PDB file of C-alpha atoms in Angstrom:
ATOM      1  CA  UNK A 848      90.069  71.912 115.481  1.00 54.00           C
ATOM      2  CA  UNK A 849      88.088  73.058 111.994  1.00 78.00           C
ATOM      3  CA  UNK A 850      90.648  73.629 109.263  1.00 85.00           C
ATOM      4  CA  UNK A 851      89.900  77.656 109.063  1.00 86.00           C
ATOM      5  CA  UNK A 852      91.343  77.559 113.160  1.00 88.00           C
ATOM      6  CA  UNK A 853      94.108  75.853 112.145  1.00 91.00           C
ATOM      7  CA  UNK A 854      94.421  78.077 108.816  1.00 92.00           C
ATOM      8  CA  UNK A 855      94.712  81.199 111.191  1.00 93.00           C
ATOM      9  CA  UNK A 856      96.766  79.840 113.007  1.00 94.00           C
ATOM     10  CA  UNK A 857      99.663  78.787 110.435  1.00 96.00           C
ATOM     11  CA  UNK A 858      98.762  82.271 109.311  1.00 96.00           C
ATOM     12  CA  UNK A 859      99.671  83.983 112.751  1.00 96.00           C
ATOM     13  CA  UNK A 860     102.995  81.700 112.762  1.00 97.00           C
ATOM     14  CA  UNK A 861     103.500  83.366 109.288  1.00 97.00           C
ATOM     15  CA  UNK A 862     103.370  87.010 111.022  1.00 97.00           C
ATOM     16  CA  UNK A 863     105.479  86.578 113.537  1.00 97.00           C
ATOM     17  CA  UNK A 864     108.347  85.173 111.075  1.00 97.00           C
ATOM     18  CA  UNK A 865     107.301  88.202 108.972  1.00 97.00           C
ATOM     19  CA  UNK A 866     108.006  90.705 112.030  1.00 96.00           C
ATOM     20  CA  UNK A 867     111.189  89.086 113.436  1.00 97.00           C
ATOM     21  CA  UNK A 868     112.599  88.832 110.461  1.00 96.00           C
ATOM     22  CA  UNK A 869     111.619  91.950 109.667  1.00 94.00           C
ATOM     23  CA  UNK A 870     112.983  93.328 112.555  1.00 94.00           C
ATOM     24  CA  UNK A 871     116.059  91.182 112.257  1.00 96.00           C
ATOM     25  CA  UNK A 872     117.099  92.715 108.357  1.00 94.00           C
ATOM     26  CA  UNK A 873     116.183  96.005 109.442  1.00 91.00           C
ATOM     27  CA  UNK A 874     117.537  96.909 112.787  1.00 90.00           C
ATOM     28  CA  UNK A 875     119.989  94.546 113.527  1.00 92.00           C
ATOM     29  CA  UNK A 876     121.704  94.272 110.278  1.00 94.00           C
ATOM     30  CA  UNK A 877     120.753  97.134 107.706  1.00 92.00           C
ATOM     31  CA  UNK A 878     120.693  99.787 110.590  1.00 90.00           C
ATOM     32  CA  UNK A 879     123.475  98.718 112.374  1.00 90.00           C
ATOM     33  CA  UNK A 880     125.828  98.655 109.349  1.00 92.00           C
ATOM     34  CA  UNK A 881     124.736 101.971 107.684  1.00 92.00           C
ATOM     35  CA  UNK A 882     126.631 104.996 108.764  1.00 89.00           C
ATOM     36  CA  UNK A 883     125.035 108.371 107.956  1.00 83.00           C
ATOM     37  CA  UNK A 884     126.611 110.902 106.391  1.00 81.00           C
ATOM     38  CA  UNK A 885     129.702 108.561 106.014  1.00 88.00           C
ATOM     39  CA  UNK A 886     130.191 106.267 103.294  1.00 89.00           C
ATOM     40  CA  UNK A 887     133.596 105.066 103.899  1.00 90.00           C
ATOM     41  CA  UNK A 888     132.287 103.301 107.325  1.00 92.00           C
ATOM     42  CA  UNK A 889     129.269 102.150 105.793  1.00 92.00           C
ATOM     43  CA  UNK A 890     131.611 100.304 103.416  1.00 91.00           C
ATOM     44  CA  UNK A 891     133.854  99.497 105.760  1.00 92.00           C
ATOM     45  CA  UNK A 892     130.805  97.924 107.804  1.00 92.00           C
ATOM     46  CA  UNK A 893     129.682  95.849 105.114  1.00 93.00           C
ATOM     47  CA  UNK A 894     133.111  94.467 103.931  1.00 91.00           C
ATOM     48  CA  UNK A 895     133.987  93.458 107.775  1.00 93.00           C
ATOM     49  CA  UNK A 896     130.553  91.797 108.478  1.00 94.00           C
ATOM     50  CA  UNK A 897     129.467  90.596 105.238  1.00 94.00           C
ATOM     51  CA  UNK A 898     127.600  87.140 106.342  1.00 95.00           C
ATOM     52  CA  UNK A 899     125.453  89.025 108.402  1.00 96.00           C
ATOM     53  CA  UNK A 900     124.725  91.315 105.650  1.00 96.00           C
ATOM     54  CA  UNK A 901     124.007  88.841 103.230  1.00 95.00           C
ATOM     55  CA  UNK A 902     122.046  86.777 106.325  1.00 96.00           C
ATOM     56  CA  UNK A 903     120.026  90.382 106.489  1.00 95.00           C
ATOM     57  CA  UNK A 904     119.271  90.235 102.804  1.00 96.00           C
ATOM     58  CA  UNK A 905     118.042  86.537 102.321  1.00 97.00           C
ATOM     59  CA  UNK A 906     116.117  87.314 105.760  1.00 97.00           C
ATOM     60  CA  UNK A 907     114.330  89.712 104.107  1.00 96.00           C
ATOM     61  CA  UNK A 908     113.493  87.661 100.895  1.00 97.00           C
ATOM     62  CA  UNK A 909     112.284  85.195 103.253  1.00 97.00           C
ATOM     63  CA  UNK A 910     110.027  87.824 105.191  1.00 97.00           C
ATOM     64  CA  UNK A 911     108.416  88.564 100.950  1.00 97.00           C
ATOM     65  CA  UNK A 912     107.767  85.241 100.493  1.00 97.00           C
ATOM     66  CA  UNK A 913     105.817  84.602 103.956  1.00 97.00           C
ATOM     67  CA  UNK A 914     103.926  87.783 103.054  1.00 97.00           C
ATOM     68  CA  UNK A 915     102.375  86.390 100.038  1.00 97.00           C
ATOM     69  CA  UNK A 916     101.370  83.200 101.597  1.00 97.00           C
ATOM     70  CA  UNK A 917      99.972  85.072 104.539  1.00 97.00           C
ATOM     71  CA  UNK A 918      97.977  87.752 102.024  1.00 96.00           C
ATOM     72  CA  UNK A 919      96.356  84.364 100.941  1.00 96.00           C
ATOM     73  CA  UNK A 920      95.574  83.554 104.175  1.00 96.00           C
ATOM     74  CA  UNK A 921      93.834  86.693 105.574  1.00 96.00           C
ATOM     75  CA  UNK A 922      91.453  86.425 101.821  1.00 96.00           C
ATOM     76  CA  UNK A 923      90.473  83.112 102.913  1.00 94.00           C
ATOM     77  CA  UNK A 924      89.564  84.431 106.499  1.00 93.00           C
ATOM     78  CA  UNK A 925      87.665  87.489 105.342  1.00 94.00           C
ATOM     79  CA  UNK A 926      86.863  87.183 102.088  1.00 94.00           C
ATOM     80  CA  UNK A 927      83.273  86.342 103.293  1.00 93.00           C
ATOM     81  CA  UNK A 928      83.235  89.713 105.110  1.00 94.00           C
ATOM     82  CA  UNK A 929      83.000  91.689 102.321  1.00 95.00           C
ATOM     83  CA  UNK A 930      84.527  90.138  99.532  1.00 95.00           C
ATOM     84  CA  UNK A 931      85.522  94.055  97.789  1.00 96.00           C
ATOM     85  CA  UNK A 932      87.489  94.825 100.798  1.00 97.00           C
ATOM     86  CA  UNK A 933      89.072  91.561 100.643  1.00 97.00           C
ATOM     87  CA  UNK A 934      90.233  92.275  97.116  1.00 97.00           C
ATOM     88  CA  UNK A 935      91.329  95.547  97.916  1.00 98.00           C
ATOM     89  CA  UNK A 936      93.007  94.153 100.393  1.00 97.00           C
ATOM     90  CA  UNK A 937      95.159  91.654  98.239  1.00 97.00           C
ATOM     91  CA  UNK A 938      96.183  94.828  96.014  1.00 98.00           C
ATOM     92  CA  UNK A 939      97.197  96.639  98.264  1.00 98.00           C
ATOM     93  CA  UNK A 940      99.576  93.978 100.081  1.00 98.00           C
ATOM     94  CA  UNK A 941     100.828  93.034  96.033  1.00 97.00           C
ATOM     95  CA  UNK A 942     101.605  96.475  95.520  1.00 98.00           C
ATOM     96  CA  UNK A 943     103.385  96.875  98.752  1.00 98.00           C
ATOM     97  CA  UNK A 944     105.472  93.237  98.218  1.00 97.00           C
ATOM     98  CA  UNK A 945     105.985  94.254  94.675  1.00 97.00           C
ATOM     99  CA  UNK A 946     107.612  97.606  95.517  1.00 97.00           C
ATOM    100  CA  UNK A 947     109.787  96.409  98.379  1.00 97.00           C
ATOM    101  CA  UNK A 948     110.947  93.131  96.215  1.00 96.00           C
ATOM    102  CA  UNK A 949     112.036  95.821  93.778  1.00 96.00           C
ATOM    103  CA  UNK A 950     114.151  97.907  96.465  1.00 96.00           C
ATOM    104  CA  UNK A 951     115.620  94.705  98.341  1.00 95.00           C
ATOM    105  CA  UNK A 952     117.823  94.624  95.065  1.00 95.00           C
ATOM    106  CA  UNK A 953     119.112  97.628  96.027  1.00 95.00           C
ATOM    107  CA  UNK A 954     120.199  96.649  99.135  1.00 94.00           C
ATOM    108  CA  UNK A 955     122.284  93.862  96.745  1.00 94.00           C
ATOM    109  CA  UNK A 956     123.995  96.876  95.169  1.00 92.00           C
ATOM    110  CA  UNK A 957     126.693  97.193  97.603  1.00 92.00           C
ATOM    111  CA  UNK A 958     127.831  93.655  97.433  1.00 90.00           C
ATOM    112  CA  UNK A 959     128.324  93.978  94.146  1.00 88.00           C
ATOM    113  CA  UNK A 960     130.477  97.236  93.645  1.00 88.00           C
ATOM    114  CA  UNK A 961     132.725  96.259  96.651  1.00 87.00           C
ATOM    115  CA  UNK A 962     133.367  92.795  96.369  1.00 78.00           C
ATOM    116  CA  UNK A 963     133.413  92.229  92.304  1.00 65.00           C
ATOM    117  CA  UNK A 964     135.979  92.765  90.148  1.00 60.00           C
ATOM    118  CA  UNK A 965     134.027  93.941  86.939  1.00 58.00           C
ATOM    119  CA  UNK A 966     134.096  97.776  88.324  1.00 51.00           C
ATOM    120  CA  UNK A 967     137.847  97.445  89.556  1.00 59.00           C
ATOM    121  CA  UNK A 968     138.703 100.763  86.827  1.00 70.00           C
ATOM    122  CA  UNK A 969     137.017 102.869  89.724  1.00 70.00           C
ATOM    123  CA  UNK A 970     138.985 104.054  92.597  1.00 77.00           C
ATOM    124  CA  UNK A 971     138.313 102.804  95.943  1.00 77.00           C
ATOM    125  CA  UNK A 972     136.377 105.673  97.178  1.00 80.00           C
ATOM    126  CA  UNK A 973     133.984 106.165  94.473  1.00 82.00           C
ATOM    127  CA  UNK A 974     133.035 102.322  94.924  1.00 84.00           C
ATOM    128  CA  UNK A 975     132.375 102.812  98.581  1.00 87.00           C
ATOM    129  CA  UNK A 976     130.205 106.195  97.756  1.00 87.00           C
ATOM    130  CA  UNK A 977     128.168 104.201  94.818  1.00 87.00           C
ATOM    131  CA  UNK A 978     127.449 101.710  97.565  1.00 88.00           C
ATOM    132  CA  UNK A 979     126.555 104.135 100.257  1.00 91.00           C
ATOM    133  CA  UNK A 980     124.023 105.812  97.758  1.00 91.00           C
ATOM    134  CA  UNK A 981     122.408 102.257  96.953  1.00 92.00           C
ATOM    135  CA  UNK A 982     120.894 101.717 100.578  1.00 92.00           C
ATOM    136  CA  UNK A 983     119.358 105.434 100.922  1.00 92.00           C
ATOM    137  CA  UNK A 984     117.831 104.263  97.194  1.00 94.00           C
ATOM    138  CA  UNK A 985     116.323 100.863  98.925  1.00 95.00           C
ATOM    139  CA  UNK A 986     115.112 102.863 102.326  1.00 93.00           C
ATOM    140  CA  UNK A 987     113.496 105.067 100.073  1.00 95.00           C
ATOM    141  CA  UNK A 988     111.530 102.532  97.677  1.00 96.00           C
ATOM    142  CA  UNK A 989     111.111 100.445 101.751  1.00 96.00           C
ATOM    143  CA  UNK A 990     108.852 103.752 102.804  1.00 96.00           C
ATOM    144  CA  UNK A 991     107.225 103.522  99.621  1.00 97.00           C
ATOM    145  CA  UNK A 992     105.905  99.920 100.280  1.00 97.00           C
ATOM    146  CA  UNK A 993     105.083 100.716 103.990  1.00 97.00           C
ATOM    147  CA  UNK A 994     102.448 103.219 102.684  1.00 97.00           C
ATOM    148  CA  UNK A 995     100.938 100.945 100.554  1.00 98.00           C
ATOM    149  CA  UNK A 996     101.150  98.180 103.316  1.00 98.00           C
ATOM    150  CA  UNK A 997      99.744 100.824 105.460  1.00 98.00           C
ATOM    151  CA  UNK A 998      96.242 100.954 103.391  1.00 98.00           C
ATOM    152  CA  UNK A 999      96.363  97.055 103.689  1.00 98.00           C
ATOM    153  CA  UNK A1000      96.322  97.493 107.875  1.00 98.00           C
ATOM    154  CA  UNK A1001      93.425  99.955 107.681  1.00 98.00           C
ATOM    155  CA  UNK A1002      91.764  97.151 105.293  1.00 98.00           C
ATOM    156  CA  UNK A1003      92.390  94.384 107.346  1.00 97.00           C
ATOM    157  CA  UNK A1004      91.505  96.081 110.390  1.00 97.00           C
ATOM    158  CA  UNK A1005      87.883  97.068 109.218  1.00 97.00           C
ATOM    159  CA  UNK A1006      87.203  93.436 108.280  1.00 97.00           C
ATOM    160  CA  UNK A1007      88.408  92.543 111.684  1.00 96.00           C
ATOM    161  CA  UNK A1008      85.581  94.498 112.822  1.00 95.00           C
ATOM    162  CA  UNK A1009      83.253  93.705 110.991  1.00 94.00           C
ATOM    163  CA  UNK A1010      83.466  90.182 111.394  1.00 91.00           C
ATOM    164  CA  UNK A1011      83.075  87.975 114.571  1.00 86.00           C
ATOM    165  CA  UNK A1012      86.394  85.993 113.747  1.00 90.00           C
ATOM    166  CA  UNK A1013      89.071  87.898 115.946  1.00 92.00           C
ATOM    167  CA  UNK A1014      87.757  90.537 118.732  1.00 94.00           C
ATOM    168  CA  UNK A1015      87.103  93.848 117.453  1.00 95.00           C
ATOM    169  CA  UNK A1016      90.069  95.645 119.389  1.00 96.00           C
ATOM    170  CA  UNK A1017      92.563  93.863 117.042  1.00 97.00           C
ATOM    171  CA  UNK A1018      90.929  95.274 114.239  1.00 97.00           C
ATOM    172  CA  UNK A1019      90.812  98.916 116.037  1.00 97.00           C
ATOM    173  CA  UNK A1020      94.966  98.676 116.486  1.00 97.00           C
ATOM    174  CA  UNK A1021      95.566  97.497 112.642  1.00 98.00           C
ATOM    175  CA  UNK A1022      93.947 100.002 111.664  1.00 98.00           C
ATOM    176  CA  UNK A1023      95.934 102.683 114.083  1.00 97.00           C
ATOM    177  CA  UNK A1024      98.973 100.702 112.651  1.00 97.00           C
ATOM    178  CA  UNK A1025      98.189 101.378 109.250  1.00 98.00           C
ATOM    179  CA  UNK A1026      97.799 105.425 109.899  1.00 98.00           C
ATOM    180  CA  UNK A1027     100.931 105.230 111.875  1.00 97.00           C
ATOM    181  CA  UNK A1028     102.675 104.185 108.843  1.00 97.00           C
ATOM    182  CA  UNK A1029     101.328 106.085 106.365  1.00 97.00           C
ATOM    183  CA  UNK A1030     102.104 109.390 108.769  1.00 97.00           C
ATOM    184  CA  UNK A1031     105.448 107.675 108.662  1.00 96.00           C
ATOM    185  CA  UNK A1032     105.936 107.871 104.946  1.00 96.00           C
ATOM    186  CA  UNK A1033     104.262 110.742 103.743  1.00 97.00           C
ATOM    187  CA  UNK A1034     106.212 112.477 106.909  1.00 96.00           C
ATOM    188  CA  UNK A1035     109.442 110.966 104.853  1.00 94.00           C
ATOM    189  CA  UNK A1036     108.646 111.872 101.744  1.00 95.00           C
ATOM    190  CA  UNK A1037     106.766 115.524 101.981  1.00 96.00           C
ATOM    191  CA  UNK A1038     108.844 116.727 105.102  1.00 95.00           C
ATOM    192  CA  UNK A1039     112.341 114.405 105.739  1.00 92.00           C
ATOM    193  CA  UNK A1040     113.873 116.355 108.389  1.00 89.00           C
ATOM    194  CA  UNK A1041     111.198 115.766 110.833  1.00 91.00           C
ATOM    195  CA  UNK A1042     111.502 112.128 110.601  1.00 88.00           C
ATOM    196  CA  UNK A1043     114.126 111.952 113.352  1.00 86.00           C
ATOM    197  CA  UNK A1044     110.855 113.315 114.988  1.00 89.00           C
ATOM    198  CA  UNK A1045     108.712 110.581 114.236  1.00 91.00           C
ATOM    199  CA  UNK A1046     111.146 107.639 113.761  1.00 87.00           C
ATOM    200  CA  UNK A1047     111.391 104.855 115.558  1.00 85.00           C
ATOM    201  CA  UNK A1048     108.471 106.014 117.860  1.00 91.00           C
ATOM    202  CA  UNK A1049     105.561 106.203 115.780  1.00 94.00           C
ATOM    203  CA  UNK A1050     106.296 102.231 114.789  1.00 92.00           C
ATOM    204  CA  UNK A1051     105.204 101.388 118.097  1.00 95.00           C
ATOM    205  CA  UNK A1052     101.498 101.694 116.974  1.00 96.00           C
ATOM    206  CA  UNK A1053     101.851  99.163 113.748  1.00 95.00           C
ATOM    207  CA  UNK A1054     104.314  97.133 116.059  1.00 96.00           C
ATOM    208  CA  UNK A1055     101.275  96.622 118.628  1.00 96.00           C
ATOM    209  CA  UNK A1056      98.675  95.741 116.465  1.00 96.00           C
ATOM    210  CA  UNK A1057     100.516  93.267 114.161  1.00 97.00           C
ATOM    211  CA  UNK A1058     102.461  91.456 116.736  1.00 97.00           C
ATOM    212  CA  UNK A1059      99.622  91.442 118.965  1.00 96.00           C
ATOM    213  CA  UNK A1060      97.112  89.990 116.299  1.00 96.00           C
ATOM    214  CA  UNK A1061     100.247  87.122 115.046  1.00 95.00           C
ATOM    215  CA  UNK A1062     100.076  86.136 119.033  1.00 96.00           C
ATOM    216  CA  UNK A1063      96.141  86.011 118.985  1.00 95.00           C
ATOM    217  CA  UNK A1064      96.167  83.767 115.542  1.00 95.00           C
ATOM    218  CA  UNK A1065      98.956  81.365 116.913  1.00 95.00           C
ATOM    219  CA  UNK A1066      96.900  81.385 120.778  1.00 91.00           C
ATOM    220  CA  UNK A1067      93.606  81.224 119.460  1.00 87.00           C
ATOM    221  CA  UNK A1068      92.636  81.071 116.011  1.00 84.00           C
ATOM    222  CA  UNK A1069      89.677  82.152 114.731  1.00 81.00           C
ATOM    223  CA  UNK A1070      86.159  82.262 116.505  1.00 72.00           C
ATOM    224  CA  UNK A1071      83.411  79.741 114.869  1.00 58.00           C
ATOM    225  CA  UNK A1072      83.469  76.741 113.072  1.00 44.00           C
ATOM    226  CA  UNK A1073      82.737  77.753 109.676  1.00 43.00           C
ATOM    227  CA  UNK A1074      83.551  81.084 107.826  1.00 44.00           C
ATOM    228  CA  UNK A1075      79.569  81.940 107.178  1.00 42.00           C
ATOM    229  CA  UNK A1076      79.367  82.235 111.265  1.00 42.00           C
ATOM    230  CA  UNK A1077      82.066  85.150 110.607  1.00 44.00           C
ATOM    231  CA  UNK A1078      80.073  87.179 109.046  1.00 43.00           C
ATOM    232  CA  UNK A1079      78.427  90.801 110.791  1.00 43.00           C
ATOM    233  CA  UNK A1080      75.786  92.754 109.457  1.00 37.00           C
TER     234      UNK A1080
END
């Protein structure tokens, strides 16, 4: 097995602990403690199951870091595509990792105002509203680093297709990922109350074409022996 095969596939290990994990912080922890429209069980939530909201948390750190090693991994596979893309590629995934790495600290904010003692002059109440208003603050700044990450689907999925390395219909659902969440975001932040709309549905297409291309990496690898045989005119 060449090295780049065994590259991609360490790589398509990387995005599957990037998607359960994702999955994991997001739907089975964040989602599942946060109460809309009431802040008192969303505090209540967190207090009662805080391991598993500080297991969410760290999950999520852990998703950022396998991100970055995986944005060096996808430069190395396609950089020989077309090495512009490539780059554009790379700044567009830092700008998206950079933005959510910013917001996960939001998601920290609760922890602090209901379990320290340095903010004990405030009454109960307005503690448990501060803390409520954090994780709207982190979903929001979350969205913002899905539409950048969107751009870096689209990206990836045109060198898919332009290269021989993975087959072509990979590179056709990254990029249909990649609208998908951009529609998602824009739909968020232009027009919020058709979200319920949109939301979780429209994750279906980035869902498809990201878990199916981690399962493809781990499976197969990469076509070819050496990256100059990946290369389409």
């Amino acid at each position: 097995m060449s090295t780049l095969r065994r590259t991609a596939r360490f790589g398509g290990i990387l995005y599957l602990i990037i998607i359960v994990f994702g999955i994991f912080a997001q739907i089975l922890v964040l989602q599942r403690l946060f109460s809309y429209h009431d802040p008192l069980a969303t505090a209540e939530n967190i207090i009662s199951r805080e391991f598993l909201y500080r297991f969410g948390f760290t999950a999520h750190i852990i998703m950022l870091i396998c991100a970055l090693i995986l944005m060096q991994i996808f430069y190395t596979l396609f950089r020989d595509i077309n090495r512009s893309i490539a780059r554009l590629m790379v700044l567009f995934n830092l700008i998206s990792i950079g933005i959510e790495s910013v917001s996960i600290l939001f998601q920290y904010i609760p922890l602090l105002l209901l379990k320290g003692d340095h903010l004990s002059p405030l009454e109960p109440a307005q503690l448990k509203s501060l803390a409520y208003v954090a994780i709207p603050l982190f979903s929001a700044g979350y969205d913002l680093a899905l539409l950048f990450f969107g751009v870096f689907c689209i990206l990836t999925g045109y060198l898919i297709i332009k290269s021989l390395l993975v087959p072509h219909i990979f590179g056709y659902l990254m990029i249909t990922g990649g609208i998908a969440y951009m529609v998602n975001s824009f739909t968020h932040f232009l027009v919020p109350h058709m979200t319920s709309y949109l939301y979780p549905y429209i994750l279906i297409f980035p869902f498809a074409g990201e878990f199916s291309l981690c399962i493809w990496l781990i499976y197969k690898g990469i076509k070819g022996q050496k990256k100059v045989k990946g290369f389409r005119t």
